CSV table of C-alpha atoms in Angstrom, one decimal:
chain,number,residue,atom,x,y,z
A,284,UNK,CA,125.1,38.1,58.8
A,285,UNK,CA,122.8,34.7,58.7
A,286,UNK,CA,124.0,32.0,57.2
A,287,UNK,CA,123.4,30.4,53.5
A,288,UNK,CA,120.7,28.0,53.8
A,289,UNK,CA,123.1,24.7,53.0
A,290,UNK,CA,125.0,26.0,56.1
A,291,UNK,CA,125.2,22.2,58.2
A,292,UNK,CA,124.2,24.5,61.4
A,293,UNK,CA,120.7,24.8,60.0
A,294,UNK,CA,120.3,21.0,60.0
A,295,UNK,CA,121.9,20.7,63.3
A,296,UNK,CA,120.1,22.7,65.7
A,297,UNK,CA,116.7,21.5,63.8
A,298,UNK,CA,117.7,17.8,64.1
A,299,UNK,CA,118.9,17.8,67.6
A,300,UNK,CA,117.6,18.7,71.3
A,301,UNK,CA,120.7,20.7,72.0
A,302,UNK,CA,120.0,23.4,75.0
A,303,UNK,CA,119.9,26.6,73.7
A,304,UNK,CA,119.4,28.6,77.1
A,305,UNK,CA,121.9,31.2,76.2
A,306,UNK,CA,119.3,32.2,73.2
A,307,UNK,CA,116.2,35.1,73.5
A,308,UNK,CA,112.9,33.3,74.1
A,309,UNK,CA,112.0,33.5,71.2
A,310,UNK,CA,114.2,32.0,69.4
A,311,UNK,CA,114.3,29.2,71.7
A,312,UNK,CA,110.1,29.2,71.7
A,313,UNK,CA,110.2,29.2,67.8
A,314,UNK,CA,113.3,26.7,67.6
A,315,UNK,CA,111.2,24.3,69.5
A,316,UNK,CA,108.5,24.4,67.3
A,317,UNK,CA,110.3,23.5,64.1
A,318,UNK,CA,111.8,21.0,65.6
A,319,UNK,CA,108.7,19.3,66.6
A,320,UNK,CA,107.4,19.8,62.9
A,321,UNK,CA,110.5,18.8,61.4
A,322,UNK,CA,110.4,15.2,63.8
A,323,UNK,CA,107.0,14.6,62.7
A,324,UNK,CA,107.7,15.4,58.7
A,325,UNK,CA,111.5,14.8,57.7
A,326,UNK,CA,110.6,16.0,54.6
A,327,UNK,CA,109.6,19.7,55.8
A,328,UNK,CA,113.3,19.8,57.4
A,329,UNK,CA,114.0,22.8,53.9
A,330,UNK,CA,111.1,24.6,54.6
A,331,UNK,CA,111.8,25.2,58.5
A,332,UNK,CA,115.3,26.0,57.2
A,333,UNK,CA,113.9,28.7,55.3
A,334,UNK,CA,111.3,29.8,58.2
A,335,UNK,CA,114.0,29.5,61.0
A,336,UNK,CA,116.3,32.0,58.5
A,337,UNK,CA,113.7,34.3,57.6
A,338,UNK,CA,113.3,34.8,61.0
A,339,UNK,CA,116.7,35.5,61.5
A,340,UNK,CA,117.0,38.0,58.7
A,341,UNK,CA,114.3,39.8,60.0
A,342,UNK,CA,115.0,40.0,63.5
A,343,UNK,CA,118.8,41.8,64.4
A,344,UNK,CA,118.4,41.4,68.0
A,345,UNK,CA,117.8,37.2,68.0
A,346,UNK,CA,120.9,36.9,65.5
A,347,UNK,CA,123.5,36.7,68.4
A,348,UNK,CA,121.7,33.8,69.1
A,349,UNK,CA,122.7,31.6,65.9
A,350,UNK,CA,126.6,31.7,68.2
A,351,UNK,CA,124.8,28.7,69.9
A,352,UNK,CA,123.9,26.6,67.2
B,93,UNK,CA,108.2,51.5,83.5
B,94,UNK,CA,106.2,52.5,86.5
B,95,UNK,CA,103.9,50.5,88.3
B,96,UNK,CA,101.8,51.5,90.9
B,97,UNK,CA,98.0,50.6,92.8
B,98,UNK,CA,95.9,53.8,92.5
B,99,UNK,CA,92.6,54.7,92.8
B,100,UNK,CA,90.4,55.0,89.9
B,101,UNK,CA,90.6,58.9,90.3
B,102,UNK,CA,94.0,58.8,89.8
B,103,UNK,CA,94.4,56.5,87.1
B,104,UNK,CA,91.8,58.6,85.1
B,105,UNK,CA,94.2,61.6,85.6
B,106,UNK,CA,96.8,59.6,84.3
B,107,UNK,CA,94.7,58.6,80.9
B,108,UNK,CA,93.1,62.0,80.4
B,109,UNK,CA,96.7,63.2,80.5
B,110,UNK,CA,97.8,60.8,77.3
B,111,UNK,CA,99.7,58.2,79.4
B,112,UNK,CA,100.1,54.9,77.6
B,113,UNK,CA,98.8,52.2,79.9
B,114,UNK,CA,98.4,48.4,80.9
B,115,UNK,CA,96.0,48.1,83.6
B,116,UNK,CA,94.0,45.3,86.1
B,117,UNK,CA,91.4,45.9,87.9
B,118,UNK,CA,87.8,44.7,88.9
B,119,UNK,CA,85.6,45.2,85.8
B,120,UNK,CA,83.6,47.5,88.3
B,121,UNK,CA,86.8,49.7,88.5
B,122,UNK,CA,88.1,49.8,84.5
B,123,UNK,CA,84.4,50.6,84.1
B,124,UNK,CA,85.2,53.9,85.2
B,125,UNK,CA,88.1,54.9,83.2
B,126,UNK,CA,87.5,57.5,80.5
B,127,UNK,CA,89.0,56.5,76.9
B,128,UNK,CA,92.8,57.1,75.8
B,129,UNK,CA,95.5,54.9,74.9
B,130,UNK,CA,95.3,51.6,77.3
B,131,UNK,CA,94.3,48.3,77.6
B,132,UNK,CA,92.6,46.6,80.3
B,133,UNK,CA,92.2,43.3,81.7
B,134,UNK,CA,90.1,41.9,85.1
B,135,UNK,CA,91.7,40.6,88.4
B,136,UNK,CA,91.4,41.5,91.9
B,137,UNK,CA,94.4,39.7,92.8
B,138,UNK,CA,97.8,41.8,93.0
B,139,UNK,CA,101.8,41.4,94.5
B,140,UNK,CA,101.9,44.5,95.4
B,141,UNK,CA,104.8,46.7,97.7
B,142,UNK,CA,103.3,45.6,100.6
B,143,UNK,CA,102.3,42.0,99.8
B,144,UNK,CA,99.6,39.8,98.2
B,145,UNK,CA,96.6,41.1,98.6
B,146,UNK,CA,92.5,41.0,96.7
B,147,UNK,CA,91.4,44.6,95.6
B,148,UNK,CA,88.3,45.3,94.4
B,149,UNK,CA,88.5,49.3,94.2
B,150,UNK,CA,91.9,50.3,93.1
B,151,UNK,CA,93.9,49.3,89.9
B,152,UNK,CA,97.1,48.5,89.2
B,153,UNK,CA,98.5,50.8,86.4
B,154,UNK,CA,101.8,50.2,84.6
B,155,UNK,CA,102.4,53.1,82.4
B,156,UNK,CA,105.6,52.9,79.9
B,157,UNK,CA,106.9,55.6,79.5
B,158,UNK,CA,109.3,55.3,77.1
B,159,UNK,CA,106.4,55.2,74.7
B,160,UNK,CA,105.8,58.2,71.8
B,161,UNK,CA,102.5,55.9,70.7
B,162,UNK,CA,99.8,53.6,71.4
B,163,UNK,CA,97.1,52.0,69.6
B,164,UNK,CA,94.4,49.7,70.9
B,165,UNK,CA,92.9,46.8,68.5
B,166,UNK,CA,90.5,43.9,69.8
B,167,UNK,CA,91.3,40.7,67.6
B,168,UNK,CA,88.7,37.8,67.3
B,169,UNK,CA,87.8,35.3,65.6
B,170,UNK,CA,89.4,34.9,62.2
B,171,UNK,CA,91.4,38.3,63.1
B,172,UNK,CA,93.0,36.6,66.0
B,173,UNK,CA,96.0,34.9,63.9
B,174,UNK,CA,96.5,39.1,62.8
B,175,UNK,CA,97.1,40.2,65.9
B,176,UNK,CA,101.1,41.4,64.7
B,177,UNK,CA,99.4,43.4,62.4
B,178,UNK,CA,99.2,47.3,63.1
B,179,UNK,CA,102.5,47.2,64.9
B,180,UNK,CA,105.3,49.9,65.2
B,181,UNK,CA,108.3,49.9,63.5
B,182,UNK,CA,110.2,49.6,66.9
B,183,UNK,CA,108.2,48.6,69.8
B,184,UNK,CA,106.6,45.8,71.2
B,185,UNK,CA,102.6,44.9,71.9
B,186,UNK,CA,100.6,43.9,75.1
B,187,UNK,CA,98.0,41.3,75.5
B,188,UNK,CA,95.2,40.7,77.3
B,189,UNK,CA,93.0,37.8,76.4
B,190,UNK,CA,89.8,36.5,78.8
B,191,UNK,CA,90.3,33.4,80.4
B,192,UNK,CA,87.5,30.8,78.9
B,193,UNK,CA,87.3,32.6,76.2
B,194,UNK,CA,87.5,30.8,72.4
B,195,UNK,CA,90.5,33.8,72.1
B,196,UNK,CA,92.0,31.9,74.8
B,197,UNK,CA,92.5,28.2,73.1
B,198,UNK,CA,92.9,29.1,69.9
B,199,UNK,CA,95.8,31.0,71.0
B,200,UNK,CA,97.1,28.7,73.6
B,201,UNK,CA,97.0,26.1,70.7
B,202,UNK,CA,97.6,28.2,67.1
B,203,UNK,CA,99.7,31.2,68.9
B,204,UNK,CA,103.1,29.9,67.9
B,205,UNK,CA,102.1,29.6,64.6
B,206,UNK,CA,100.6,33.0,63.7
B,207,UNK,CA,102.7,34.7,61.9
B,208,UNK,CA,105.4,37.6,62.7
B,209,UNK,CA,104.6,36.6,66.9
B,210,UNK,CA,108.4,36.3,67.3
B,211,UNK,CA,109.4,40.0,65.3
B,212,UNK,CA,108.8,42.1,68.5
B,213,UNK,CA,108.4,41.0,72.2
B,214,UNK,CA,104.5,40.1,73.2
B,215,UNK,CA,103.6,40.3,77.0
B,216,UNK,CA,100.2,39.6,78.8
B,217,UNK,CA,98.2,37.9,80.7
B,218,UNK,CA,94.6,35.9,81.0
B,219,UNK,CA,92.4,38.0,82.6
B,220,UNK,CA,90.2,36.3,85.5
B,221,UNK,CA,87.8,37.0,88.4
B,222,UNK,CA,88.0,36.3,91.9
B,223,UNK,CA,88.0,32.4,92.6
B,224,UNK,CA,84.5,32.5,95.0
B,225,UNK,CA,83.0,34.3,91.0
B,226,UNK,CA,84.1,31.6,88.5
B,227,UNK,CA,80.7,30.9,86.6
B,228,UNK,CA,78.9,33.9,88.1
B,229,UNK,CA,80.9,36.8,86.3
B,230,UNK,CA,82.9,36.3,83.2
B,231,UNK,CA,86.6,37.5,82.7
B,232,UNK,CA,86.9,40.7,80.1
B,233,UNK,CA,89.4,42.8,78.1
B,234,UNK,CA,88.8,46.5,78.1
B,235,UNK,CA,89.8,48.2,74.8
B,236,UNK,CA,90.6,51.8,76.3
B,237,UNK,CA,90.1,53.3,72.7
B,238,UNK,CA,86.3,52.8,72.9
B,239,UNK,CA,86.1,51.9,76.6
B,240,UNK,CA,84.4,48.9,75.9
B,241,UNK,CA,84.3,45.9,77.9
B,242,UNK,CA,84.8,42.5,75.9
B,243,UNK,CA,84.6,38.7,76.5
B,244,UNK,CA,85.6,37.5,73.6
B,245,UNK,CA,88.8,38.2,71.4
B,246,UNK,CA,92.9,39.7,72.6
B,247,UNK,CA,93.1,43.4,73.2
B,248,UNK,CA,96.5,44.1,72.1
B,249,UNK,CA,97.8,47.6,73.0
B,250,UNK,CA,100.7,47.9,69.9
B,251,UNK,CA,103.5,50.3,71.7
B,252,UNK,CA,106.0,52.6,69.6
B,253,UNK,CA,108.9,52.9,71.5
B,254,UNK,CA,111.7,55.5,71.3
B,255,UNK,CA,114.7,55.8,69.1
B,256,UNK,CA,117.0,53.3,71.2
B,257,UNK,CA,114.3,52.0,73.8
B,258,UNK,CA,114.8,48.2,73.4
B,259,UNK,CA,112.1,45.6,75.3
B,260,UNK,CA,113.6,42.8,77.0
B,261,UNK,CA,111.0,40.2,78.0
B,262,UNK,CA,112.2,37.3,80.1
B,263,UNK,CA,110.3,35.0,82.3
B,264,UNK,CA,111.0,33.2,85.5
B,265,UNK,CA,110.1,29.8,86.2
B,266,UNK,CA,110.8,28.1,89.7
B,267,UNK,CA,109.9,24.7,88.3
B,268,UNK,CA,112.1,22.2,86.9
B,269,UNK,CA,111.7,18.8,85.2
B,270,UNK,CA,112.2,16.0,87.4
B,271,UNK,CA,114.2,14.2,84.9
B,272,UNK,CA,114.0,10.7,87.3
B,273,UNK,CA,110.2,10.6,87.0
B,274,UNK,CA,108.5,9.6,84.5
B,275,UNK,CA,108.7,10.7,81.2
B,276,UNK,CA,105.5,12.2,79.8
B,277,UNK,CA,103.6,12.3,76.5
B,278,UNK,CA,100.5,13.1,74.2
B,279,UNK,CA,99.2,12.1,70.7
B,280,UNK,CA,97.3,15.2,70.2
B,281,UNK,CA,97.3,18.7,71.7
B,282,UNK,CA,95.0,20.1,73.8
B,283,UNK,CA,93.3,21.0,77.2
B,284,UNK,CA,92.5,18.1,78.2
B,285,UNK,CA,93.5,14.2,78.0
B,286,UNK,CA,92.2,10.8,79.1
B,287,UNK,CA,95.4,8.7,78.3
B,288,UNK,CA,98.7,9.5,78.1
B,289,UNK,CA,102.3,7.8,77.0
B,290,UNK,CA,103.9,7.3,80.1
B,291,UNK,CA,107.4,6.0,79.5
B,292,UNK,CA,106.4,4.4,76.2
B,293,UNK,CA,103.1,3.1,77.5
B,294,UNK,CA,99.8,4.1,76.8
B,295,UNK,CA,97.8,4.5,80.3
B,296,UNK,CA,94.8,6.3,81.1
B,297,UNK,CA,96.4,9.3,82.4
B,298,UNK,CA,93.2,10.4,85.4
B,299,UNK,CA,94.1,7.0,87.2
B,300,UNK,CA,98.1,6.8,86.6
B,301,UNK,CA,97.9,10.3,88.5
B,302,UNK,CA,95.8,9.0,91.6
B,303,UNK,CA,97.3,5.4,91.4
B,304,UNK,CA,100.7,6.9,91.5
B,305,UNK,CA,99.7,9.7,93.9
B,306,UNK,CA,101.2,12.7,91.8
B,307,UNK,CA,100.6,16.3,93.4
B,308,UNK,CA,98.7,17.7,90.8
B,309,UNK,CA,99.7,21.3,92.6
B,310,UNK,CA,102.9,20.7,90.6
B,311,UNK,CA,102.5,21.2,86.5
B,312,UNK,CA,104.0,19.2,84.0
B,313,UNK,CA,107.4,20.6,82.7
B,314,UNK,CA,108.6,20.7,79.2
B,315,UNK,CA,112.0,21.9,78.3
B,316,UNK,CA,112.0,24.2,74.9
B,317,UNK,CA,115.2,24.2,74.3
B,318,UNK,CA,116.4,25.2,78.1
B,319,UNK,CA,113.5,26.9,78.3
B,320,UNK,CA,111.4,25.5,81.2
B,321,UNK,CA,107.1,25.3,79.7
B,322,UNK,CA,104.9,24.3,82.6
B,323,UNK,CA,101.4,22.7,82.0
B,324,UNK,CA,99.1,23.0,85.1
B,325,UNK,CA,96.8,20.6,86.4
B,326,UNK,CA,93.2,22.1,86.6
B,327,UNK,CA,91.5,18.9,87.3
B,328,UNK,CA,91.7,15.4,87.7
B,329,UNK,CA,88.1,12.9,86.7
B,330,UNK,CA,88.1,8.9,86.5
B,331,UNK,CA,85.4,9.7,83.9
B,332,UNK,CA,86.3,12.6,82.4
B,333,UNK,CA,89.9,12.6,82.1
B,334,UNK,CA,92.5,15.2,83.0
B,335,UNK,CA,92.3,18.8,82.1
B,336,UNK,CA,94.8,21.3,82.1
B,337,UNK,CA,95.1,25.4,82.2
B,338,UNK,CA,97.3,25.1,79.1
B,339,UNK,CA,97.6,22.8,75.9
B,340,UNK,CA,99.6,20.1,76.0
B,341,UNK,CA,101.7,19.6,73.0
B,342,UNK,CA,101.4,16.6,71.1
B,343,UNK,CA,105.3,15.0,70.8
B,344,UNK,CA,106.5,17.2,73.7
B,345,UNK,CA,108.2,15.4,76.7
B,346,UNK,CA,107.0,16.4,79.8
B,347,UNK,CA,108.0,15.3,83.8
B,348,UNK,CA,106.2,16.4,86.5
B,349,UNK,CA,108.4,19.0,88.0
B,350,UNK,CA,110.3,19.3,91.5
B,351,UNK,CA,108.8,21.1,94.4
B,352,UNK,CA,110.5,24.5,95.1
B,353,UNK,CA,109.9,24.3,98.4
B,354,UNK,CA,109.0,27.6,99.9
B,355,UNK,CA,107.7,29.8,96.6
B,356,UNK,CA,107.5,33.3,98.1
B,357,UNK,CA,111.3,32.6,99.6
B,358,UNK,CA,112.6,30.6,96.7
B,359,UNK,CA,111.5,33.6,94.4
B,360,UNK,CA,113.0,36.0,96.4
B,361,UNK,CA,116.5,34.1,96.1
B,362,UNK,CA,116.4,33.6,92.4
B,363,UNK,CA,114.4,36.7,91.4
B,364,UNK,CA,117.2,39.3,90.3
B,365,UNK,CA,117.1,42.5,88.4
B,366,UNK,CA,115.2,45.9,89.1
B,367,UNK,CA,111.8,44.4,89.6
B,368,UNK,CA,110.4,47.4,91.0
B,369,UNK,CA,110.3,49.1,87.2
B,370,UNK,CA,109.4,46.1,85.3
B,371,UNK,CA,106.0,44.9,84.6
B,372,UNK,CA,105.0,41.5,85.9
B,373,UNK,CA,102.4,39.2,86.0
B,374,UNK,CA,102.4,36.1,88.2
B,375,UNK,CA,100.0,33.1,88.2
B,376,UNK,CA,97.1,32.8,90.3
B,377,UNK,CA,98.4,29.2,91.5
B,378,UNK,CA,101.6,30.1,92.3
B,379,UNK,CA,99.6,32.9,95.1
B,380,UNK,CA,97.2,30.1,95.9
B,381,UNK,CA,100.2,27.2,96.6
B,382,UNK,CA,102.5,29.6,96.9
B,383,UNK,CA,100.6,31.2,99.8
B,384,UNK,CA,101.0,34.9,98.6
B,385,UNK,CA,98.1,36.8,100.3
B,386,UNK,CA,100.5,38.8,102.3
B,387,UNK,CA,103.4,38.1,101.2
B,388,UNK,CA,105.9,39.7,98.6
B,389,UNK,CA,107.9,37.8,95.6
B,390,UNK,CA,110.9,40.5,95.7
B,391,UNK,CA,110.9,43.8,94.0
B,392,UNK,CA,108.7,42.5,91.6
B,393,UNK,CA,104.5,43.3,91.7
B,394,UNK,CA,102.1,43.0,89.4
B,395,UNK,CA,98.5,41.4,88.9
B,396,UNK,CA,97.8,37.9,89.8
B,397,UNK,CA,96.3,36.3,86.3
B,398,UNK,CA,94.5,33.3,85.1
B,399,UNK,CA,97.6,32.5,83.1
B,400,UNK,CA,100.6,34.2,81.4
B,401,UNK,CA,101.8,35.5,78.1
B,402,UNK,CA,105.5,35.6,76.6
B,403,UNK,CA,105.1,34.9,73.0
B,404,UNK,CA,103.2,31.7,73.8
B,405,UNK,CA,100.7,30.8,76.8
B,406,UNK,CA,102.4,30.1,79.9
B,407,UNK,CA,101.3,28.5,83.4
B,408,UNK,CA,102.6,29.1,87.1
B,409,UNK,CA,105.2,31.3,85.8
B,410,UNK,CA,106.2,34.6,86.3
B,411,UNK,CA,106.5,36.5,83.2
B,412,UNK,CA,108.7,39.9,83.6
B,413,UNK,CA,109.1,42.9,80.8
B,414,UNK,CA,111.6,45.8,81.0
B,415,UNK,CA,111.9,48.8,78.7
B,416,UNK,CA,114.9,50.2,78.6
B,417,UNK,CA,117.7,52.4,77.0
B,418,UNK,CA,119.6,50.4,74.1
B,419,UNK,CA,122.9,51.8,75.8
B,420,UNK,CA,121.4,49.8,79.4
B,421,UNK,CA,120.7,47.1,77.3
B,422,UNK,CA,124.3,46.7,75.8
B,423,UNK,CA,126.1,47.0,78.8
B,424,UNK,CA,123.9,44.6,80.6
């Protein structure tokens, strides 16, 4: 089950440079990069949101990894 | 996953029989190879079972045989960003992209970006030549569906896997930040770089590095989210600038990293797993610094390559990929 979108999780592992080396690598690869997006455009921070999610709702085997956020 | 040096003759056998295949080899010896369901890429260095070692003649064949299907597709150019497309419902895709090629930086800079890369695991390397070649004979992908030879574009082999067969792809990276040095940064990605931030200063980079005598046999390190991302130092110009064998990422911190010491003995003690059945890929530097010819890195073997692929471009790393039964998986 992934989280609704104005879950405060979201924001948090997007805002923050929390390790995340329990994750797969690709969540941590693709967590990195919308982070870095996010830094340089505050206002995207929705939009990743919705990409980090998707990503999530596609992919069963990373969504063990939200535990860590 | 077995992986094993064999002659051409036998690897031929192996393809003519329907095996689905990743192989390395000179571009004399994938020459050879009839059509069927592999990919190719060129290097004649190898880890093999007995060591480090250059091989002109033989190739090294992974063959995954958990596979039911296989199809070959060269992306280039404006295809490139496609390369998820085509895939299985459950599998997972190899890569193989030429070293120097345009395939190669506009994936090393766009990769993370193209969409559905993270939906199933992508492995590969940069294919390369011998070091005494560079600028004589170019790196190539071989597409084993039409036996061509290419020097442009990513030959992606898109695997089906079976019911329950899960992919775990992992990497293993001996280098760590040095978090007391100095912390690292660029305004804009890329290859190379004349200046640099270097603890909130702008300096030209090529002179901070020899002014500050920095081995440039270590990369720069980047930490993605406890993920350790090396950038390697290709060269070093008071003119030119710095140039590297990856991007560097504009906003990414980066400290030169720690010496490991003795590679080919600090692998061995942090290397763990079944190495023996997973397909690896090492970088050329690490054999070069690491002092490889002749020596093994563990269980694990695997061709020696011009850089490394899990998801994103990687440098001095190992890159590792297992296929195994979903019930191995969950108990692991």
């Amino acid at each position: 089950m992934v989280p609704a979108a104005n879950d405060p999780r979201w924001q948090r592992v997007l805002t923050s440079d929390s390790d995340l080396s329990a994750a797969s690598l690709a969540t941590k690869i693709l967590v990195t990069r919308l982070r870095r997006e996010a830094r340089s455009d505050p206002s995207s921070i929705s939009g990743k949101i919705s990409e980090l999610r998707a990503y999530f709702e596609k992919n069963a085997f990373a969504q063990a990894d939200i535990a860590g956020f | 996953m077995k992986n094993t040096m064999m002659s051409v003759a036998e690897a031929a056998e192996k393809i003519e029989a329907g095996a689905v295949l990743l192989l390395a080899g000179s571009e004399e010896a994938l020459g050879q190879l009839p059509k069927g369901k592999w990919i190719g890429g060129t290097s004649v260095y190898f880890v093999t079972e007995t060591g480090g070692r250059v091989d002109r003649e033989n190739v090294f064949v992974t063959e995954i045989e958990r596979a039911t299907d296989a199809r070959a597709v060269v992306y280039e150019g404006e295809d490139l960003p496609n390369l998820t497309m085509n895939r299985f419902d459950n599998g997972l895709s190899m890569i193989l992209i030429p070293a120097f090629s345009k395939a190669h930086s506009e994936f090393a800079i766009k990769g993370a970006e193209f969409p559905g890369l993270f939906d199933q695991p992508l492995m590969g390397w940069i294919t390369g030549v011998h070091l005494e070649e560079i600028g004589v004979k170019t790196p190539k992908v071989f597409d084993g569906a039409t036996g061509q030879a290419h020097e442009e574009g990513a030959a992606v082999l898109h695997v089906a896997l079976n019911d329950g067969a899960v992919a775990d792809l992992d990497i293993l990276n001996l280098f760590e930040q040095d978090v007391a040095a100095d912390k690292i940064s660029f305004s804009e990605d890329g290859f190379g770089a004349k200046t640099a931030m270097v603890n909130g200063e702008e300096v030209d980079f090529a002179a901070y590095l020899t002014e500050t005598g920095v081995d440039t046999q270590l990369p720069l390190v980047a930490n993605y989210a406890g993920m350790m991302v090396n950038v390697s130092f290709q060269s070093v110009d008071a003119d030119k600038g710095v140039a590297f064998y990856a991007p560097v990422v504009a906003g990414a911190e980066y400290h030169i990293a720690k010496p490991t010491g003795d590679y080919a003995a600090t692998f061995a003690a942090r290397a763990t797993g079944e190495g023996a059945s997973e397909l690896s890929c090492n970088c050329i530097l690490n054999y070069l610094y690491g002092e490889l010819e002749g020596k093994k890195t563990g269980n694990f073997t695997g061709p020696v390559t011009f850089g490394e692929i899990a998801y994103i471009l990687l440098n001095q790393t190992m890159v590792r990929l297992h296929v195994k039964a979903a019930e191995q998986a969950a108990v692991a």
